[in-house]
Short mmCIF file of C-alpha atoms in Angstrom, two decimals:
data_model
loop_
_atom_site.label_atom_id
_atom_site.label_comp_id
_atom_site.label_asym_id
_atom_site.label_seq_id
_atom_site.Cartn_x
_atom_site.Cartn_y
_atom_site.Cartn_z
CA MET A 1 -103.01 -1.94 -69.35
CA SER A 2 -102.59 -5.46 -68.57
CA PHE A 3 -100.72 -5.58 -64.55
CA PHE A 4 -97.86 -5.78 -65.37
CA ASP A 5 -98.09 -2.11 -66.64
CA ASP A 6 -99.15 -0.90 -63.56
CA ALA A 7 -96.84 -2.30 -60.88
CA ASP A 8 -93.35 -1.18 -63.77
CA GLU A 9 -95.36 2.43 -63.76
CA PRO A 10 -93.33 3.86 -60.10
CA LEU A 11 -91.27 2.10 -60.12
CA THR A 12 -89.65 3.58 -63.41
CA GLU A 13 -90.41 7.03 -62.18
CA GLN A 14 -88.61 6.28 -58.38
CA ARG A 15 -85.65 5.46 -60.87
CA THR A 16 -85.87 8.53 -63.36
CA ALA A 17 -85.37 10.64 -59.67
CA ARG A 18 -82.85 8.68 -58.28
CA ARG A 19 -81.04 9.85 -61.40
CA ARG A 20 -82.30 13.32 -60.97
CA GLY A 21 -80.97 14.48 -57.39
CA ARG A 22 -77.06 12.68 -58.70
CA ALA A 23 -77.39 14.79 -61.70
CA SER A 24 -77.59 18.19 -59.67
CA SER A 25 -75.58 16.99 -56.98
CA GLY A 26 -72.97 15.85 -59.39
CA GLY A 27 -72.22 12.75 -59.16
CA ARG A 28 -70.82 13.23 -55.42
CA ARG A 29 -72.11 12.50 -52.31
CA PRO A 30 -72.65 15.57 -49.15
CA PRO A 31 -70.07 16.04 -46.78
CA SER A 32 -70.75 14.45 -43.38
CA GLY A 33 -70.17 16.99 -41.16
CA PRO A 34 -67.96 19.68 -40.08
CA ARG A 35 -64.52 19.73 -42.33
CA ARG A 36 -61.03 21.44 -40.63
CA SER A 37 -59.80 25.01 -41.59
CA GLY A 38 -56.67 24.48 -43.58
CA SER A 39 -54.78 26.45 -40.12
CA ASP A 40 -56.71 23.96 -37.50
CA GLN A 41 -55.21 20.87 -39.00
CA GLN A 42 -51.91 22.71 -39.27
CA ALA A 43 -52.49 23.84 -35.55
CA PHE A 44 -53.07 19.96 -34.52
CA VAL A 45 -49.76 18.58 -36.52
CA ILE A 46 -47.85 21.18 -34.85
CA ARG A 47 -49.09 19.65 -30.59
CA ARG A 48 -48.38 16.83 -32.21
CA ALA A 49 -45.07 16.95 -33.39
CA ILE A 50 -43.97 19.18 -30.07
CA ALA A 51 -46.08 15.89 -28.16
CA LEU A 52 -43.67 13.66 -30.16
CA THR A 53 -39.78 15.99 -29.19
CA GLY A 54 -41.35 16.44 -25.18
CA ILE A 55 -41.17 12.32 -25.39
CA VAL A 56 -37.39 12.40 -27.43
CA ILE A 57 -36.61 14.96 -24.48
CA VAL A 58 -38.49 12.57 -22.03
CA VAL A 59 -35.90 9.71 -23.02
CA ILE A 60 -32.91 11.48 -22.91
CA LEU A 61 -33.42 12.64 -19.80
CA ILE A 62 -34.24 9.21 -18.37
CA VAL A 63 -30.56 7.66 -20.66
CA LEU A 64 -28.13 10.00 -19.78
CA GLY A 65 -29.60 9.95 -16.09
CA VAL A 66 -29.37 6.60 -16.13
CA HIS A 67 -26.01 6.33 -17.67
CA SER A 68 -24.49 9.31 -14.73
CA CYS A 69 -25.90 7.11 -11.66
CA GLU A 70 -22.93 4.44 -13.91
CA VAL A 71 -20.49 6.66 -14.03
CA SER A 72 -20.48 7.71 -10.18
CA GLN A 73 -21.07 4.13 -9.34
CA ARG A 74 -17.83 3.01 -10.62
CA ASN A 75 -15.80 5.59 -9.75
CA SER A 76 -17.09 5.75 -6.45
CA SER A 77 -16.24 1.16 -6.35
CA LEU A 78 -12.81 1.84 -7.82
CA LYS A 79 -12.41 5.54 -4.95
CA ASN A 80 -13.61 2.22 -2.50
CA TYR A 81 -11.44 0.24 -4.11
CA SER A 82 -8.14 2.46 -4.24
CA ASN A 83 -8.90 3.57 -1.04
CA SER A 84 -9.32 0.55 1.02
CA VAL A 85 -5.79 -0.98 -0.84
CA GLY A 86 -4.21 1.81 0.68
CA THR A 87 -6.07 0.94 4.04
CA LEU A 88 -5.05 -2.62 3.90
CA ILE A 89 -1.27 -1.64 2.11
CA ALA A 90 -0.73 1.04 5.60
CA LYS A 91 -0.92 -1.93 8.34
CA SER A 92 0.94 -3.80 6.23
CA ASN A 93 3.35 -1.68 6.10
CA GLN A 94 3.20 -1.78 9.42
CA THR A 95 3.61 -5.59 10.57
CA GLY A 96 6.35 -5.27 8.68
CA LYS A 97 7.84 -2.79 11.10
CA THR A 98 6.81 -4.13 14.04
CA LEU A 99 8.94 -7.33 12.23
CA PHE A 100 12.42 -5.78 12.29
CA ASN A 101 11.70 -4.24 15.94
CA GLN A 102 11.51 -8.05 16.77
CA LEU A 103 14.68 -8.96 15.33
CA SER A 104 17.11 -6.27 15.49
CA GLY A 105 16.59 -6.72 20.37
CA ALA A 106 16.99 -11.02 19.26
CA SER A 107 20.34 -11.45 20.28
CA GLY A 108 20.32 -13.87 23.53
CA ALA A 109 19.16 -16.68 23.70
CA SER A 110 17.01 -15.88 27.03
CA ASN A 111 14.66 -13.81 24.63
CA ALA A 112 14.32 -16.96 22.20
CA THR A 113 10.28 -17.63 23.66
CA ASN A 114 9.70 -14.64 23.89
CA LEU A 115 10.50 -13.48 20.06
CA GLN A 116 8.86 -16.65 18.44
CA THR A 117 5.51 -15.67 20.09
CA GLN A 118 5.97 -11.82 18.70
CA VAL A 119 7.11 -13.40 15.31
CA ASN A 120 4.74 -16.49 15.28
CA GLN A 121 2.19 -13.46 16.14
CA THR A 122 3.35 -11.20 13.42
CA LEU A 123 2.77 -13.87 10.78
CA GLN A 124 -1.13 -14.38 12.08
CA ASP A 125 -1.09 -10.17 10.88
CA THR A 126 1.00 -10.92 7.34
CA ARG A 127 -1.81 -14.08 7.61
CA SER A 128 -4.91 -11.70 8.82
CA GLN A 129 -3.91 -9.73 5.84
CA LEU A 130 -3.38 -11.67 2.90
CA ASN A 131 -7.24 -12.18 3.49
CA GLN A 132 -8.81 -9.07 4.26
CA ALA A 133 -6.72 -8.65 0.67
CA LYS A 134 -8.90 -11.58 -0.69
CA GLN A 135 -12.31 -10.34 0.13
CA LEU A 136 -12.38 -6.64 -1.52
CA SER A 137 -14.49 -5.80 -3.63
CA VAL A 138 -13.09 -5.42 -6.69
CA PRO A 139 -14.48 -4.03 -9.83
CA ASN A 140 -13.33 -4.98 -13.22
CA GLU A 141 -10.32 -2.21 -13.96
CA MET A 142 -8.72 -2.93 -11.20
CA ARG A 143 -8.14 -6.38 -11.81
CA VAL A 144 -4.53 -6.66 -12.79
CA GLY A 145 -4.48 -4.35 -9.47
CA GLN A 146 -5.65 -7.00 -7.27
CA GLN A 147 -3.51 -10.02 -8.24
CA ASP A 148 0.07 -8.12 -8.00
CA LEU A 149 -2.04 -7.21 -4.42
CA LEU A 150 -2.35 -10.48 -3.36
CA LEU A 151 0.66 -11.60 -4.80
CA ALA A 152 2.97 -9.10 -2.55
CA LEU A 153 0.62 -9.99 0.29
CA GLN A 154 1.97 -14.07 -0.47
CA MET A 155 4.89 -12.91 -0.29
CA ARG A 156 5.23 -11.36 3.04
CA ARG A 157 3.05 -13.71 4.65
CA ASP A 158 5.47 -16.38 3.81
CA GLY A 159 8.35 -14.98 3.79
CA VAL A 160 7.31 -14.49 8.29
CA SER A 161 6.55 -17.05 8.03
CA SER A 162 9.62 -19.00 7.52
CA ILE A 163 11.45 -16.84 8.85
CA ALA A 164 9.55 -17.78 11.95
CA THR A 165 10.64 -21.66 11.54
CA GLN A 166 14.29 -20.38 12.20
CA ILE A 167 13.97 -18.70 15.17
CA GLN A 168 14.72 -21.03 18.03
CA GLN A 169 17.73 -22.18 15.51
CA ALA A 170 18.95 -19.02 15.15
CA LEU A 171 19.12 -17.68 18.51
CA SER A 172 20.47 -21.79 18.70
CA LYS A 173 24.66 -22.10 18.45
CA ALA A 174 24.93 -24.87 17.00
CA ALA A 175 23.00 -23.96 13.90
CA SER A 176 22.93 -20.22 14.22
CA ALA A 177 25.01 -19.52 10.92
CA ASP A 178 22.59 -21.34 8.37
CA ALA A 179 19.65 -19.92 10.21
CA ALA A 180 21.20 -16.51 10.21
CA LYS A 181 21.70 -17.51 6.67
CA THR A 182 18.03 -18.52 5.78
CA ILE A 183 16.48 -15.17 7.27
CA ALA A 184 18.73 -13.23 5.07
CA ALA A 185 17.36 -15.44 2.09
CA GLU A 186 13.57 -14.87 3.13
CA MET A 187 14.11 -11.01 3.80
CA ALA A 188 15.00 -11.10 -0.57
CA ARG A 189 12.10 -12.07 -0.55
CA LEU A 190 10.17 -9.46 1.32
CA TYR A 191 11.98 -7.32 -0.18
CA SER A 192 10.78 -8.25 -3.42
CA SER A 193 7.16 -7.92 -1.86
CA ASP A 194 7.77 -4.09 -1.68
CA VAL A 195 9.44 -5.03 -5.86
CA VAL A 196 5.89 -6.06 -6.78
CA TYR A 197 3.88 -3.83 -4.90
CA THR A 198 5.63 -0.39 -5.92
CA ASP A 199 6.14 -1.52 -9.59
CA TYR A 200 2.85 -3.23 -10.46
CA THR A 201 0.39 -2.81 -7.57
CA ALA A 202 0.90 1.16 -7.23
CA PRO A 203 0.87 1.67 -11.17
CA ALA A 204 -2.29 -0.86 -11.95
CA VAL A 205 -4.90 1.05 -9.40
CA VAL A 206 -3.92 4.47 -10.63
CA SER A 207 -3.74 3.44 -15.04
CA ALA A 208 -7.93 2.20 -13.95
CA LEU A 209 -8.24 4.77 -11.80
CA HIS A 210 -6.77 7.19 -15.30
CA GLY A 211 -9.12 5.39 -17.70
CA ALA A 212 -11.81 6.26 -14.95
CA GLY A 213 -10.86 10.31 -14.91
CA ILE A 214 -10.04 10.81 -11.87
CA TYR A 215 -6.75 12.27 -10.96
CA GLY A 216 -5.74 12.95 -7.29
CA GLN A 217 -6.80 9.51 -5.55
CA PRO A 218 -3.73 9.16 -3.24
CA ILE A 219 -2.49 5.46 -4.04
CA ALA A 220 0.13 4.27 -0.31
CA SER A 221 3.35 3.68 -0.81
CA GLY A 222 4.42 -0.32 0.07
CA GLN A 223 7.47 -0.15 2.44
CA PHE A 224 7.93 -3.55 4.46
CA VAL A 225 11.84 -3.98 5.23
CA GLN A 226 13.26 -1.21 6.22
CA ASN A 227 17.07 -1.42 5.50
CA ILE A 228 17.90 -3.91 2.73
CA GLN A 229 20.83 -4.82 5.02
CA TRP A 230 18.96 -6.86 6.28
CA LEU A 231 18.98 -9.33 3.45
CA THR A 232 23.06 -9.95 4.20
CA PRO A 233 23.47 -12.88 6.29
CA THR A 234 26.18 -11.24 8.04
CA PHE A 235 23.92 -8.98 9.68
CA VAL A 236 21.80 -11.14 10.59
CA ALA A 237 23.99 -13.08 12.00
CA ALA A 238 24.49 -9.46 14.48
CA LYS A 239 21.23 -9.20 14.74
CA PHE A 240 21.20 -12.95 16.02
CA GLY A 241 24.24 -13.06 17.80
CA ALA A 242 25.35 -15.72 15.59
CA ALA A 243 29.31 -16.55 13.71
CA LEU A 244 29.75 -16.55 10.54
CA PRO A 245 31.95 -18.38 8.46
CA ALA A 246 35.15 -16.71 7.29
CA THR A 247 34.48 -16.70 3.51
CA SER A 248 38.00 -16.91 2.27
CA SER A 249 39.51 -19.23 1.55
CA GLY A 250 43.14 -18.50 1.29
CA LYS A 251 46.34 -16.78 3.73
CA ALA A 252 44.89 -13.35 5.32
CA ALA A 253 46.13 -10.19 3.69
CA PRO A 254 49.26 -8.76 4.79
CA GLY A 255 50.35 -6.65 7.84
CA ILE A 256 48.60 -6.39 10.97
CA HIS A 257 44.71 -8.10 12.17
CA GLY A 258 43.54 -7.53 15.90
CA HIS A 259 41.37 -5.47 17.59
CA ALA A 260 42.41 -3.74 21.30
CA MET A 261 39.42 -3.63 23.40
CA GLN A 262 38.50 -1.04 25.03
CA SER A 263 35.99 -0.50 27.92
CA CYS A 264 32.73 -1.76 29.41
CA SER A 265 29.89 0.16 30.94
CA VAL A 266 25.86 -1.21 31.74
CA ASN A 267 23.39 1.03 32.07
CA GLY A 268 25.44 4.01 31.30
CA THR A 269 27.16 3.00 34.30
CA ALA A 270 31.32 1.84 33.09
CA LEU A 271 32.17 -0.60 34.21
CA VAL A 272 35.55 -0.61 36.54
CA VAL A 273 39.23 -2.86 36.15
CA GLY A 274 40.36 -3.85 39.06
CA GLY A 275 37.62 -2.04 40.70
CA THR A 276 34.32 -3.32 42.34
CA ASN A 277 31.41 -2.88 39.86
CA THR A 278 28.02 -3.94 41.32
CA LEU A 279 25.51 -4.75 38.94
CA PRO A 280 20.69 -6.45 38.86
CA ALA A 281 20.99 -9.43 37.62
CA ASN A 282 17.55 -9.44 36.88
CA PRO A 283 16.47 -8.24 34.10
CA PRO A 284 19.81 -10.66 32.52
CA PRO A 285 21.79 -7.28 32.05
CA THR A 286 23.15 -5.82 28.32
CA PHE A 287 26.61 -4.95 28.05
CA THR A 288 28.29 -2.24 25.85
CA CYS A 289 31.62 -2.79 24.94
CA THR A 290 33.69 -0.44 21.98
CA PHE A 291 36.51 -1.44 21.08
CA THR A 292 39.20 -0.50 17.82
CA ASN A 293 40.70 -1.79 15.56
CA ASP A 294 44.06 -1.26 15.47
CA GLY A 295 45.30 -3.43 12.65
CA GLN A 296 45.77 -2.53 8.42
CA ASN A 297 43.19 -3.96 7.55
CA ASN A 298 39.84 -4.53 7.11
CA GLU A 299 37.79 -7.62 9.38
CA THR A 300 34.82 -9.57 9.51
CA ASN A 301 32.44 -10.83 11.24
CA VAL A 302 33.86 -9.16 14.24
CA VAL A 303 33.27 -11.67 17.55
CA VAL A 304 32.70 -9.54 21.19
CA LYS A 305 31.98 -11.85 23.97
CA VAL A 306 31.31 -11.90 27.68
CA GLN A 307 31.45 -14.23 30.06
CA VAL A 308 30.58 -14.56 33.63
CA GLY A 309 33.89 -17.08 35.30
CA GLY A 310 32.28 -19.72 36.72
CA THR A 311 29.38 -20.42 35.05
CA SER A 312 28.09 -21.55 31.81
CA ILE A 313 26.44 -18.28 31.58
CA SER A 314 27.76 -15.49 27.79
CA GLY A 315 26.56 -13.13 25.32
CA GLN A 316 28.15 -12.71 22.35
CA SER A 317 27.17 -9.83 19.66
CA ILE A 318 28.78 -9.28 15.96
CA THR A 319 30.15 -6.14 13.67
CA PRO A 320 29.65 -7.25 10.48
CA GLN A 321 33.31 -5.26 9.57
CA THR A 322 35.25 -3.47 10.60
CA VAL A 323 37.71 -0.50 9.16
CA PRO A 324 40.97 -0.10 10.36
CA GLY A 325 41.43 3.47 12.79
CA HIS A 326 37.36 3.36 13.99
CA GLN A 327 36.03 2.51 17.28
CA TYR A 328 33.09 0.61 17.20
CA THR A 329 30.35 -0.45 19.78
CA ALA A 330 28.78 -4.12 21.29
CA GLN A 331 25.22 -5.01 22.28
CA VAL A 332 25.81 -8.26 24.44
CA GLN A 333 23.39 -9.64 26.82
CA LEU A 334 23.75 -12.15 28.88
CA SER A 335 22.00 -15.96 28.32
CA SER A 336 20.72 -16.44 31.23
CA ALA A 337 20.10 -13.70 35.02
CA PRO A 338 23.37 -15.03 37.23
CA PRO A 339 23.21 -16.34 40.25
CA ALA A 340 23.53 -13.85 43.01
CA GLY A 341 27.47 -13.66 44.03
CA SER A 342 30.66 -12.40 42.73
CA TYR A 343 32.50 -13.23 39.43
CA THR A 344 34.55 -11.85 37.62
CA VAL A 345 33.27 -10.90 33.91
CA THR A 346 35.26 -11.21 31.34
CA ALA A 347 34.83 -9.56 27.98
CA THR A 348 36.97 -10.32 25.04
CA VAL A 349 36.99 -9.01 20.90
CA GLU A 350 37.68 -12.59 19.75
CA LYS A 351 40.46 -13.44 17.73
CA VAL A 352 40.36 -13.00 13.04
CA PRO A 353 42.09 -14.18 10.30
CA GLY A 354 45.56 -12.90 10.61
CA GLU A 355 46.27 -12.03 14.17
CA THR A 356 48.90 -12.71 16.44
CA VAL A 357 48.64 -10.17 19.05
CA SER A 358 45.51 -10.65 21.55
CA THR A 359 46.85 -9.40 25.09
CA HIS A 360 44.51 -6.17 24.30
CA ASN A 361 41.55 -8.26 23.31
CA THR A 362 40.22 -8.92 27.11
CA GLN A 363 38.97 -6.71 29.47
CA THR A 364 38.51 -8.25 33.42
CA PHE A 365 36.26 -7.04 35.73
CA PRO A 366 35.16 -8.04 39.50
CA VAL A 367 31.72 -7.71 39.35
CA THR A 368 28.93 -8.47 42.34
CA PHE A 369 25.40 -9.93 40.88
CA HIS A 370 22.10 -9.35 43.42
#
């Protein structure tokens, strides 16, 4: 046996042993460890499914929670805006009441300075309200309503601003008629602001609320002009004691025209014709004069004037229209306080077109001012 034969023999035996081992095991490796049974595998799958389901539920709850918070926040912002608009328009409405209270007592030149100061303050209020509206936090759903709100408040500010510039002229006899017409035109602007708010702003706010499922939210009404008669120049002129020219360019209507002065009083005390009348001079007294249309025609822009004899002190009031057979009352405030002393005070219903007899238009009273 050679050296190489001895070396190959053990190697051959080892290979033969390996083949036998493989044959006895069927050619497969023995398992490396214990294997799961069928029930264990099923439990594992179930546990994993439960875990995944739990994760999905948590995610859904988070999404729903976030959405619910967003909806709640949106609804709160819509309600807050609606409430802010209501508060602001209520302030503006009150400003309107204040303005018309001021203008209703405008007759008499002695009120000019005080009235101007009051109306200027009212103008500042309208400016402040417009600025507040511009600073509101506006949800996207309320953008249209916000634009209409700003327009309405801007119209109110501009209208009051124009009226404020006419106060002195309206109380001045030289230009009172023109100023009264201008003021009446600005009243139309103020009334239009009511239309803008009522027909556009409020419906836009309601629509946005309903779109979000919000019902029953109170919506403030917006009424700045309390009496639409302020839109007529004759009514404004009467409040300011201005006389507008007659609108008719033709002859007076057929029939009797005219008025009769019935009586006058001051602070509820009737003045006596030919008797003794004592009145305080300060503040300038207001005469309540009663007169009747004793003609056969309707009359317009009827002027009642009170004059303190021997002075330039007087006052007048205008009644826009009178009807035959009806009685009317004119409030006439003197332009200033008369000096202490005795005077003859004359109260007159001035002649109207077509009036031929005016002897019953006037009453005179001896008055001592103190």
